[in-house]
Coordinates of C-alpha atoms and ligand atoms in Angstrom, one line a residue:
M1 CA 0.0 0.0 0.0
R2 CA 1.2 3.5 -0.8
N3 CA 2.6 5.3 2.3
P4 CA 0.6 8.6 2.5
L5 CA 3.3 10.5 4.4
R6 CA 5.9 9.6 1.7
W7 CA 3.5 10.6 -1.0
I8 CA 2.9 14.0 0.7
L9 CA 6.6 14.5 1.1
S10 CA 7.5 13.8 -2.5
S11 CA 4.6 16.0 -3.6
I12 CA 6.0 18.8 -1.4
R13 CA 9.5 18.2 -2.9
R14 CA 8.1 18.4 -6.4
K15 CA 6.2 21.6 -5.7
A16 CA 9.2 23.2 -3.9
I17 CA 11.6 22.4 -6.8
M18 CA 9.1 23.6 -9.4
G19 CA 8.4 26.8 -7.5
L20 CA 12.0 27.6 -6.8
L21 CA 12.9 26.8 -10.4
V22 CA 10.4 29.4 -11.7
V23 CA 11.7 32.0 -9.2
L24 CA 15.3 31.2 -10.2
L25 CA 14.5 31.4 -13.9
S26 CA 12.7 34.7 -13.6
A27 CA 15.5 36.1 -11.4
V28 CA 18.2 35.1 -13.9
F29 CA 16.2 36.4 -16.8
L30 CA 15.4 39.7 -15.2
I31 CA 19.0 40.2 -14.0
G32 CA 20.4 39.3 -17.5
L33 CA 17.9 41.6 -19.2
S34 CA 18.7 44.6 -16.9
I35 CA 22.5 44.0 -17.4
V36 CA 22.0 43.9 -21.2
S37 CA 19.9 47.0 -21.3
Q38 CA 22.2 48.9 -18.9
A39 CA 25.2 48.0 -21.1
R40 CA 23.3 49.1 -24.2
R41 CA 22.4 52.3 -22.6
F42 CA 25.9 52.9 -21.5
I43 CA 27.4 52.2 -24.9
M44 CA 24.8 54.3 -26.6
I45 CA 25.5 57.2 -24.3
E46 CA 29.2 56.9 -25.2
A47 CA 28.4 56.9 -28.9
E48 CA 26.0 59.8 -28.5
R49 CA 28.6 61.8 -26.5
R50 CA 31.2 61.2 -29.2
A51 CA 28.7 62.2 -31.9
A52 CA 27.8 65.3 -30.0
S53 CA 31.4 66.4 -29.6
V54 CA 32.1 65.8 -33.3
S55 CA 29.0 67.7 -34.4
L56 CA 29.9 70.5 -32.0
F57 CA 33.4 70.7 -33.5
V58 CA 31.9 70.9 -37.0
A59 CA 29.4 73.5 -35.9
N60 CA 32.1 75.7 -34.3
N61 CA 34.4 75.3 -37.4
L62 CA 31.5 76.2 -39.7
A63 CA 30.8 79.2 -37.6
A64 CA 34.4 80.3 -37.7
S65 CA 35.2 79.6 -41.3
T66 CA 32.1 80.7 -43.1
R67 CA 30.3 84.0 -43.1
S68 CA 27.1 82.8 -45.0
P69 CA 25.4 79.8 -46.2
E70 CA 26.4 80.6 -49.7
D71 CA 30.0 79.8 -48.8
V72 CA 29.3 76.2 -49.9
E73 CA 32.8 75.4 -50.9
A74 CA 34.2 76.2 -47.5
I75 CA 31.4 74.0 -46.0
V76 CA 32.2 71.1 -48.3
V77 CA 35.9 71.3 -47.4
L78 CA 34.9 71.0 -43.7
M79 CA 32.6 68.1 -44.4
D80 CA 35.3 66.2 -46.3
S81 CA 37.7 66.7 -43.5
I82 CA 35.2 65.1 -41.1
C83 CA 34.7 62.2 -43.4
A84 CA 38.3 61.3 -42.9
D85 CA 37.1 59.7 -39.7
P86 CA 36.1 56.1 -40.8
S87 CA 33.3 56.0 -38.3
V88 CA 31.6 59.0 -40.0
L89 CA 29.4 57.6 -42.8
Y90 CA 28.1 60.8 -44.1
A91 CA 28.2 64.5 -43.3
D92 CA 25.6 66.9 -44.8
V93 CA 24.4 70.4 -44.3
L94 CA 20.8 70.9 -45.1
N95 CA 18.8 74.0 -46.0
D96 CA 15.6 74.9 -44.1
D97 CA 13.5 73.2 -46.8
G98 CA 15.5 70.0 -46.4
S99 CA 17.5 70.3 -49.6
V100 CA 21.2 69.4 -49.4
L101 CA 23.4 72.5 -49.3
A102 CA 26.7 70.7 -49.0
S103 CA 27.6 67.0 -48.7
G104 CA 30.9 65.6 -47.3
C105 CA 31.5 62.0 -48.0
S106 CA 29.4 60.4 -50.5
R107 CA 29.0 56.7 -50.0
P108 CA 26.0 55.6 -52.0
E109 CA 26.3 52.0 -50.6
L110 CA 25.3 53.3 -47.2
G111 CA 21.7 53.7 -48.5
R112 CA 19.2 56.0 -47.0
R113 CA 20.3 59.1 -45.2
R114 CA 18.2 61.3 -43.0
S115 CA 15.9 58.9 -41.4
L116 CA 13.9 61.6 -39.5
P117 CA 11.6 63.9 -41.4
L118 CA 12.5 67.6 -41.0
S119 CA 9.1 68.4 -39.6
E120 CA 10.1 66.7 -36.4
L121 CA 13.1 69.0 -36.1
Y122 CA 11.4 72.4 -36.4
D123 CA 11.2 72.9 -32.7
L124 CA 15.0 72.4 -32.2
A125 CA 16.6 75.6 -30.7
A126 CA 19.7 77.0 -32.1
G127 CA 22.6 74.6 -31.3
G128 CA 20.0 72.0 -30.3
V129 CA 20.9 68.3 -31.0
R130 CA 18.7 65.3 -31.8
Y131 CA 19.9 61.7 -32.0
H132 CA 18.3 58.9 -34.0
V133 CA 19.4 55.3 -34.6
Y134 CA 18.4 53.2 -37.6
G135 CA 20.1 50.0 -38.4
D136 CA 23.8 50.3 -37.7
V137 CA 23.7 54.1 -38.1
L138 CA 23.5 56.8 -35.4
E139 CA 22.3 60.0 -36.9
V140 CA 23.0 63.4 -35.2
Y141 CA 21.0 66.5 -36.1
R142 CA 22.3 69.8 -34.9
K143 CA 20.7 73.1 -35.7
L144 CA 23.2 75.8 -36.8
V145 CA 22.5 79.5 -36.7
F146 CA 25.3 81.8 -37.9
G147 CA 26.1 84.9 -39.8
E148 CA 24.7 88.3 -39.2
E149 CA 21.5 87.3 -40.9
R150 CA 21.1 84.6 -38.4
N151 CA 20.8 82.0 -41.2
S152 CA 19.8 78.6 -39.9
L153 CA 21.0 75.4 -41.4
M154 CA 20.8 71.7 -40.2
L155 CA 24.0 69.7 -39.7
L156 CA 23.4 66.0 -40.3
L157 CA 26.1 63.5 -39.4
G158 CA 25.8 59.7 -39.8
F159 CA 28.1 57.5 -37.5
D160 CA 28.7 53.8 -38.1
I161 CA 27.7 51.9 -34.9
S162 CA 27.9 48.4 -36.3
E163 CA 30.9 47.8 -34.0
V164 CA 28.8 49.0 -31.0
R165 CA 26.1 46.5 -32.0
T166 CA 28.7 43.7 -32.4
I167 CA 29.9 44.5 -28.9
L168 CA 26.4 44.6 -27.6
S169 CA 25.4 41.2 -29.1
K170 CA 28.7 39.8 -27.7
I171 CA 27.8 41.1 -24.2
T172 CA 24.3 39.7 -24.6
R173 CA 25.6 36.3 -25.6
L174 CA 28.1 36.4 -22.7
I175 CA 25.4 37.3 -20.2
A176 CA 23.0 34.6 -21.6
A177 CA 25.8 32.0 -21.3
N178 CA 26.6 33.1 -17.8
A179 CA 22.9 33.2 -16.9
L180 CA 22.5 29.7 -18.2
A181 CA 25.5 28.6 -16.1
V182 CA 24.1 30.4 -13.0
Y183 CA 20.7 28.8 -13.7
V184 CA 22.1 25.2 -14.0
L185 CA 24.3 25.8 -10.9
G186 CA 21.3 27.2 -9.1
L187 CA 19.2 24.2 -10.1
L188 CA 21.8 21.8 -8.8
V189 CA 22.1 23.8 -5.5
L190 CA 18.3 23.8 -5.3
I191 CA 18.0 20.1 -5.8
V192 CA 20.7 19.4 -3.2
A193 CA 19.1 21.9 -0.8
V194 CA 15.6 20.5 -1.2
N195 CA 16.9 17.0 -0.8
R196 CA 18.8 18.0 2.3
L197 CA 15.7 19.6 3.6
T198 CA 13.4 16.7 2.8
E199 CA 15.8 13.9 3.7
P200 CA 15.3 14.3 7.5
L201 CA 11.6 14.6 6.9
E202 CA 11.7 11.3 4.9
N203 CA 13.6 9.7 7.8
L204 CA 10.9 11.0 10.1
T205 CA 8.2 9.6 7.8
G206 CA 9.9 6.2 8.0
G207 CA 10.1 6.4 11.8
I208 CA 6.4 7.4 12.1
K209 CA 5.5 4.4 9.8
D210 CA 7.5 2.1 12.1
V211 CA 5.8 3.5 15.2
G212 CA 2.4 3.1 13.4
S213 CA 3.1 -0.6 12.7
G214 CA 4.1 -1.3 16.3
R215 CA 7.9 -1.4 15.7
S216 CA 10.4 0.6 17.7
P217 CA 12.5 2.6 15.3
E218 CA 16.1 3.6 15.9
P219 CA 16.6 7.3 16.9
I220 CA 17.0 9.5 13.8
A221 CA 20.3 11.5 13.4
V222 CA 19.7 15.3 14.0
H223 CA 21.6 17.8 11.7
G224 CA 21.7 21.5 12.4
Y225 CA 19.3 23.6 14.5
D226 CA 16.4 24.3 12.2
E227 CA 12.7 23.4 12.7
V228 CA 13.1 20.0 11.1
A229 CA 16.0 19.3 13.5
S230 CA 13.9 20.3 16.5
L231 CA 11.0 18.2 15.1
T232 CA 13.4 15.2 14.8
G233 CA 14.6 15.8 18.3
A234 CA 11.0 15.8 19.6
F235 CA 10.4 12.6 17.6
N236 CA 13.4 10.9 19.1
Q237 CA 12.2 11.9 22.5
M238 CA 8.8 10.5 21.7
I239 CA 10.3 7.2 20.6
H240 CA 12.3 7.1 23.8
D241 CA 9.2 7.8 25.9
L242 CA 7.2 5.3 23.9
D243 CA 9.8 2.6 24.5
R244 CA 9.7 3.3 28.2
T245 CA 5.9 3.2 28.3
R246 CA 6.0 0.0 26.3
E247 CA 8.4 -1.6 28.8
E248 CA 6.1 -0.4 31.7
V249 CA 3.0 -1.8 29.9
E250 CA 4.8 -5.2 29.4
R251 CA 5.9 -5.2 33.0
Y252 CA 2.3 -4.5 34.1
Q253 CA 0.9 -7.0 31.7
K254 CA 3.2 -9.7 33.1
H255 CA 2.2 -8.6 36.6
L256 CA -1.5 -8.9 35.6
E257 CA -0.9 -12.3 34.0
R258 CA 0.7 -13.5 37.2
M259 CA -2.2 -12.2 39.2
V260 CA -4.7 -13.8 36.8
A261 CA -2.9 -17.1 37.1
E262 CA -2.9 -16.9 40.9
R263 CA -6.6 -15.9 41.0
T264 CA -7.4 -18.7 38.5
E265 CA -5.6 -21.2 40.6
A266 CA -7.5 -19.9 43.7
L267 CA -10.8 -20.0 41.8
N268 CA -10.1 -23.5 40.6
R269 CA -9.3 -24.6 44.1
A270 CA -12.5 -22.9 45.4
N271 CA -14.4 -24.4 42.5
A272 CA -13.1 -27.9 43.4
E273 CA -14.2 -27.3 47.0
L274 CA -17.6 -26.1 45.8
V275 CA -18.0 -29.2 43.6
E276 CA -17.2 -31.3 46.6
I277 CA -19.6 -29.4 48.8
N278 CA -22.2 -29.6 46.1
S279 CA -21.9 -33.3 45.8
T280 CA -22.1 -33.6 49.6
L281 CA -25.2 -31.4 49.6
K282 CA -26.7 -33.4 46.7
E283 CA -26.1 -36.6 48.7
A284 CA -27.6 -34.9 51.8
N285 CA -30.5 -33.7 49.8
E286 CA -31.2 -37.1 48.3
K287 CA -31.1 -38.5 51.8
L288 CA -33.5 -35.8 53.0
M289 CA -35.8 -36.5 50.1
E290 CA -35.7 -40.2 50.9
L291 CA -36.4 -39.4 54.6
D292 CA -39.2 -37.0 53.6
K293 CA -40.7 -39.8 51.5
L294 CA -40.3 -42.2 54.4
K295 CA -42.0 -39.6 56.6
S296 CA -44.8 -39.1 54.2
N297 CA -45.3 -42.8 53.8
F298 CA -45.1 -43.2 57.6
L299 CA -47.6 -40.4 58.1
G300 CA -49.9 -41.8 55.4
I301 CA -49.8 -45.3 57.0
A302 CA -49.9 -44.0 60.5
T303 CA -52.8 -41.7 60.0
H304 CA -54.7 -44.3 57.9
E305 CA -54.1 -46.8 60.6
L306 CA -55.2 -44.4 63.3
K307 CA -58.5 -43.6 61.5
T308 CA -60.0 -47.1 62.0
P309 CA -59.4 -47.4 65.8
L310 CA -60.5 -43.8 66.2
A311 CA -63.8 -44.5 64.4
V312 CA -64.3 -47.5 66.7
V313 CA -63.6 -45.4 69.8
E314 CA -66.0 -42.7 68.4
G315 CA -68.6 -45.4 67.8
Y316 CA -68.4 -46.8 71.4
L317 CA -68.5 -43.3 72.8
E318 CA -71.6 -42.5 70.8
S319 CA -73.2 -45.8 72.1
L320 CA -72.2 -44.9 75.7
K321 CA -73.7 -41.5 75.2
D322 CA -76.9 -43.0 73.9
G323 CA -77.2 -45.2 77.0
Y324 CA -76.0 -48.5 75.6
A325 CA -74.3 -49.3 78.9
G326 CA -77.0 -47.9 81.1
E327 CA -78.1 -44.5 82.2
L328 CA -75.1 -42.1 82.7
T329 CA -74.8 -39.5 85.4
D330 CA -74.4 -35.8 84.4
P331 CA -70.6 -35.8 85.1
Q332 CA -70.3 -39.0 83.1
Q333 CA -72.2 -37.4 80.2
G334 CA -69.8 -34.4 80.3
V335 CA -66.8 -36.7 80.2
I336 CA -68.2 -38.6 77.2
R337 CA -69.0 -35.3 75.4
E338 CA -65.5 -33.9 75.9
T339 CA -63.9 -37.2 74.8
L340 CA -66.1 -37.3 71.7
L341 CA -65.1 -33.7 70.8
S342 CA -61.4 -34.6 71.2
C343 CA -62.0 -37.7 69.0
R344 CA -63.6 -35.6 66.3
R345 CA -60.8 -33.1 66.4
M346 CA -58.3 -35.9 66.1
G347 CA -60.3 -37.3 63.2
A348 CA -60.2 -33.9 61.5
L349 CA -56.4 -33.7 62.0
I350 CA -55.9 -37.2 60.7
S351 CA -57.9 -36.5 57.5
D352 CA -56.1 -33.2 57.0
M353 CA -52.7 -34.9 57.4
L354 CA -53.8 -37.7 55.1
D355 CA -54.8 -35.1 52.4
L356 CA -51.5 -33.3 52.8
T357 CA -49.4 -36.5 52.6
K358 CA -51.5 -37.6 49.6
I359 CA -50.9 -34.3 47.8
E360 CA -47.2 -34.3 48.7
A361 CA -46.8 -37.8 47.4
G362 CA -48.7 -36.9 44.3
R363 CA -51.4 -39.4 45.2
M364 CA -54.2 -36.9 45.2
P365 CA -55.4 -36.9 41.5
I366 CA -56.9 -33.7 40.2
E367 CA -59.7 -34.6 37.8
R368 CA -60.7 -31.4 36.0
E369 CA -63.8 -30.7 34.0
S370 CA -65.6 -27.6 32.7
Q371 CA -68.5 -26.4 34.8
T372 CA -70.0 -23.3 36.2
V373 CA -68.7 -21.7 39.4
I374 CA -72.2 -21.2 40.8
K375 CA -72.7 -25.0 40.9
V376 CA -69.9 -25.6 43.5
V377 CA -70.7 -22.4 45.4
E378 CA -74.3 -23.6 45.9
R379 CA -73.1 -27.0 47.0
V380 CA -70.8 -25.5 49.6
V381 CA -73.3 -23.0 50.9
G382 CA -75.8 -25.9 51.3
Q383 CA -73.3 -27.7 53.5
M384 CA -72.4 -24.6 55.5
I385 CA -75.9 -23.0 56.1
P386 CA -76.6 -24.8 59.5
L387 CA -73.2 -23.6 60.8
I388 CA -73.8 -20.1 59.6
Q389 CA -77.2 -19.9 61.1
K390 CA -76.1 -21.4 64.3
K391 CA -73.6 -18.5 64.7
K392 CA -76.2 -15.9 63.6
L393 CA -74.1 -14.8 60.6
T394 CA -75.3 -13.4 57.3
L395 CA -74.1 -15.0 54.0
D396 CA -74.1 -13.0 50.8
I397 CA -73.4 -14.5 47.4
E398 CA -72.7 -12.0 44.7
E399 CA -74.2 -13.6 41.7
R400 CA -72.4 -11.5 39.2
N401 CA -69.9 -13.7 37.2
M402 CA -71.1 -16.8 39.0
N403 CA -72.2 -18.4 35.8
T404 CA -68.7 -18.4 34.4
V405 CA -67.6 -21.8 33.2
A406 CA -64.2 -22.7 34.7
F407 CA -62.0 -25.8 34.4
F408 CA -61.5 -27.5 37.8
D409 CA -61.8 -30.6 40.0
E410 CA -65.2 -30.1 41.7
D411 CA -64.4 -32.0 44.9
R412 CA -61.1 -30.3 45.5
I413 CA -62.4 -26.8 44.9
I414 CA -65.4 -27.6 47.2
Q415 CA -62.7 -28.6 49.8
V416 CA -61.0 -25.2 49.4
L417 CA -64.3 -23.2 49.6
V418 CA -65.5 -25.2 52.6
N419 CA -62.2 -24.5 54.3
L420 CA -62.3 -20.8 53.6
I421 CA -65.9 -20.4 54.6
S422 CA -65.6 -22.5 57.8
N423 CA -62.6 -20.3 58.7
A424 CA -64.7 -17.2 58.1
V425 CA -67.4 -18.6 60.3
K426 CA -64.9 -19.6 62.9
F427 CA -63.3 -16.1 63.1
T428 CA -66.3 -13.9 62.6
P429 CA -68.3 -12.9 65.8
E430 CA -72.1 -13.2 65.9
G431 CA -74.0 -10.8 63.6
G432 CA -71.1 -10.6 61.1
T433 CA -71.4 -11.1 57.3
I434 CA -69.6 -13.5 55.0
T435 CA -69.6 -12.6 51.3
V436 CA -68.7 -15.0 48.4
S437 CA -68.0 -13.4 45.0
A438 CA -66.4 -14.2 41.7
E439 CA -64.3 -11.9 39.4
P440 CA -62.9 -12.9 36.0
L441 CA -59.3 -11.7 35.4
E442 CA -56.4 -12.1 32.9
E443 CA -53.5 -13.8 34.6
D444 CA -50.1 -14.6 33.0
D445 CA -51.0 -16.3 29.7
F446 CA -54.4 -17.7 30.6
S447 CA -57.7 -16.3 31.7
S448 CA -58.9 -17.1 35.2
I449 CA -61.7 -16.5 37.6
A450 CA -61.0 -15.3 41.1
L451 CA -63.2 -16.6 43.8
A452 CA -63.2 -14.6 47.1
V453 CA -64.5 -15.3 50.6
K454 CA -64.8 -12.1 52.6
D455 CA -65.7 -11.8 56.3
T456 CA -66.2 -9.0 58.9
G457 CA -64.3 -11.1 61.5
I458 CA -61.3 -10.5 63.8
G459 CA -58.8 -10.1 61.0
I460 CA -55.1 -11.1 60.8
S461 CA -52.1 -9.0 61.7
R462 CA -49.7 -7.9 58.9
E463 CA -46.9 -10.2 60.3
D464 CA -49.2 -13.2 60.6
L465 CA -50.5 -12.8 57.0
S466 CA -47.1 -13.9 55.6
H467 CA -47.2 -17.4 57.1
I468 CA -50.8 -18.4 57.4
F469 CA -50.4 -20.7 54.4
D470 CA -47.6 -22.7 56.2
E471 CA -48.3 -26.1 57.6
F472 CA -49.5 -26.1 61.2
A473 CA -49.6 -22.3 61.2
Q474 CA -52.0 -21.1 63.8
V475 CA -51.7 -17.3 64.3
G476 CA -53.4 -14.6 66.3
P477 CA -54.2 -14.5 70.0
P478 CA -53.8 -17.9 71.8
G479 CA -56.9 -19.8 72.9
K480 CA -59.2 -18.7 70.1
E481 CA -61.0 -21.1 67.8
E482 CA -59.7 -24.7 67.6
G483 CA -58.2 -26.0 64.4
T484 CA -55.3 -28.1 63.0
G485 CA -53.4 -25.3 61.2
L486 CA -53.4 -27.4 58.1
G487 CA -56.5 -26.1 56.3
L488 CA -54.9 -23.2 54.4
A489 CA -51.8 -25.2 53.6
I490 CA -54.0 -27.8 51.9
C491 CA -56.0 -25.1 50.1
K492 CA -52.7 -23.6 48.7
R493 CA -51.6 -27.0 47.4
I494 CA -54.9 -27.7 45.7
V495 CA -55.1 -24.3 44.1
E496 CA -51.5 -24.6 42.9
A497 CA -52.2 -28.0 41.5
H498 CA -54.9 -26.3 39.3
G499 CA -52.3 -23.8 38.1
G500 CA -53.8 -21.0 40.2
R501 CA -52.7 -19.0 43.2
I502 CA -54.2 -18.0 46.6
W503 CA -53.7 -15.0 48.8
A504 CA -55.2 -13.2 51.8
E505 CA -55.8 -9.5 52.6
S506 CA -56.8 -8.5 56.1
V507 CA -57.2 -5.6 58.5
L508 CA -57.0 -6.5 62.2
G509 CA -60.4 -6.1 63.9
K510 CA -62.1 -5.4 60.6
G511 CA -62.1 -8.6 58.7
S512 CA -60.3 -10.7 56.0
R513 CA -60.6 -11.6 52.4
F514 CA -59.2 -14.8 50.9
T515 CA -59.0 -15.0 47.1
F516 CA -57.9 -17.9 44.9
T517 CA -57.9 -18.3 41.1
I518 CA -58.7 -21.2 38.8
P519 CA -58.3 -21.2 35.1
I520 CA -61.2 -20.7 32.8
T521 CA -59.7 -22.4 29.8
S522 CA -58.4 -25.9 29.6
N523 CA -54.9 -25.2 28.5
Ligands
LIG601 P1 -57.0 -23.8 61.3 O1 -57.5 -25.2 61.2 O2 -56.3 -23.5 62.5 O3 -58.1 -22.8 61.0 P2 -56.0 -22.9 58.9 O4 -54.8 -23.3 58.1 O5 -57.2 -23.0 58.2 O6 -55.9 -23.7 60.2 O7 -55.7 -21.4 59.3 C1 -54.5 -21.0 59.8 C2 -54.7 -19.8 60.7 O8 -55.1 -18.7 60.0 C3 -55.8 -19.9 61.7 O9 -55.4 -20.6 62.9 C4 -56.2 -18.5 61.9 O10 -55.4 -18.0 63.0 C5 -55.9 -17.8 60.6 N1 -57.1 -17.6 59.8 C6 -57.6 -18.4 58.8 N2 -58.7 -17.8 58.3 C7 -59.0 -16.7 59.0 C8 -60.1 -15.8 59.0 N3 -61.0 -15.8 58.1 N4 -60.0 -14.7 59.9 C9 -59.0 -14.7 60.8 N5 -58.0 -15.6 60.9 C10 -58.0 -16.6 60.0

């Protein structure tokens, strides 16, 4: 891939050389041009000065040797004498109208004389001079006024300046050759200078590329004291710092690796310990589950075995009460009554425990079918009415939603409702009200119906509410109504076996509300 820094550098170099070349070329050209024009000016001034002095000499001699313009012969003689100078090409004296009064040397091969029209010379003052160059000839016009009549004539001298031109072109060639040499030399110096300038930059570019690709470059040699040198110095310092940082990072990395290895080892050790603990716990759990099963079996068998003799005892007691063994005295009747009550309580406890062990052992089958809620409510109320009337309580059934068809095991849900209503009867003082209601609701991913039993009884404290569904939980003030403490635990298990849930809300002294849900749909 092309290195962008190198590319930028070579582009800078190209542009610098081109720019400096243009500047150098222009400078050499302008200097050469000004030297040539100065030399030309200088040489021409020299030529003009000479022409001026010759023309002044002629003018003075004319003024001295002639009295009038008619003295043509004397003028011709003077002209001829001037023509003896080989650089004088022609020497004429012209009248006002431009006609030739006298002519010195006559060299027809010289071609045209008098390159300026006389009209351009009218404004010349007496003695005034005008120079004019055409080809290799420098013409001098001088106005002459002499004689008492103040006659005016025009002196025209033509000087050969071909030699001057040769010298000028020689000078021009010489300067051009020198300029070329200066230009070439300048070009070489320029290339060397630009190279010298860009070489450290190129080294820097290489160094930056190395740093970029993660290598550690050697320090770059610093030449001189310019900006590039200080930049190179800064770069070297940066490499040095970078090396030190890299070493530190490597050291830290090694330290971290060591720490990670140590921690990994410690973790592995802890993990092994955990695995061991886990397997011990698993074993203990299995043993516990086995024991629990044994306990359930034992309870199941024991309670079942207790039921038969209890029924026999109860039967005998009933017979005794009914006078099977003769008339009983009042104290004997009292004893029998109390014993019967205890037997019944024990019987209730045994059936509750049997139910619980059956549920725990998964031996209580839930046989669900679709039927209306009102059907079970009516059956339960039918069973409970004598108890409710005995305690002078009012029972309200809110018929709204009672015709909802739900999917449940009738006997089990009757068991739940009986339990809740008998609790309500138990814990509601005379004159109180018990209300049974139904409310459909959307729960999780299925629709349910919530059945609630509300009373205006003694209520349950906030702390007790959290464990009334535990087995053998009997809360509230001691010595209240008798019970086994298993009813709500059994209700909870039955409701959960239907996929529903049960909860209680209560205000102490005001009453309680027990609600449970059963699914409406069969999924
Ligand atoms: P128990 O056979 O003792 O009634 P439960 O499991 O049915 O056992 O009830 C547990 C306890 O919850 C009860 O002892 C009672 O203290 C409290 N409880 C249950 N229902 C009510 C209610 N309707 N009003 C007040 N307390 C109640």
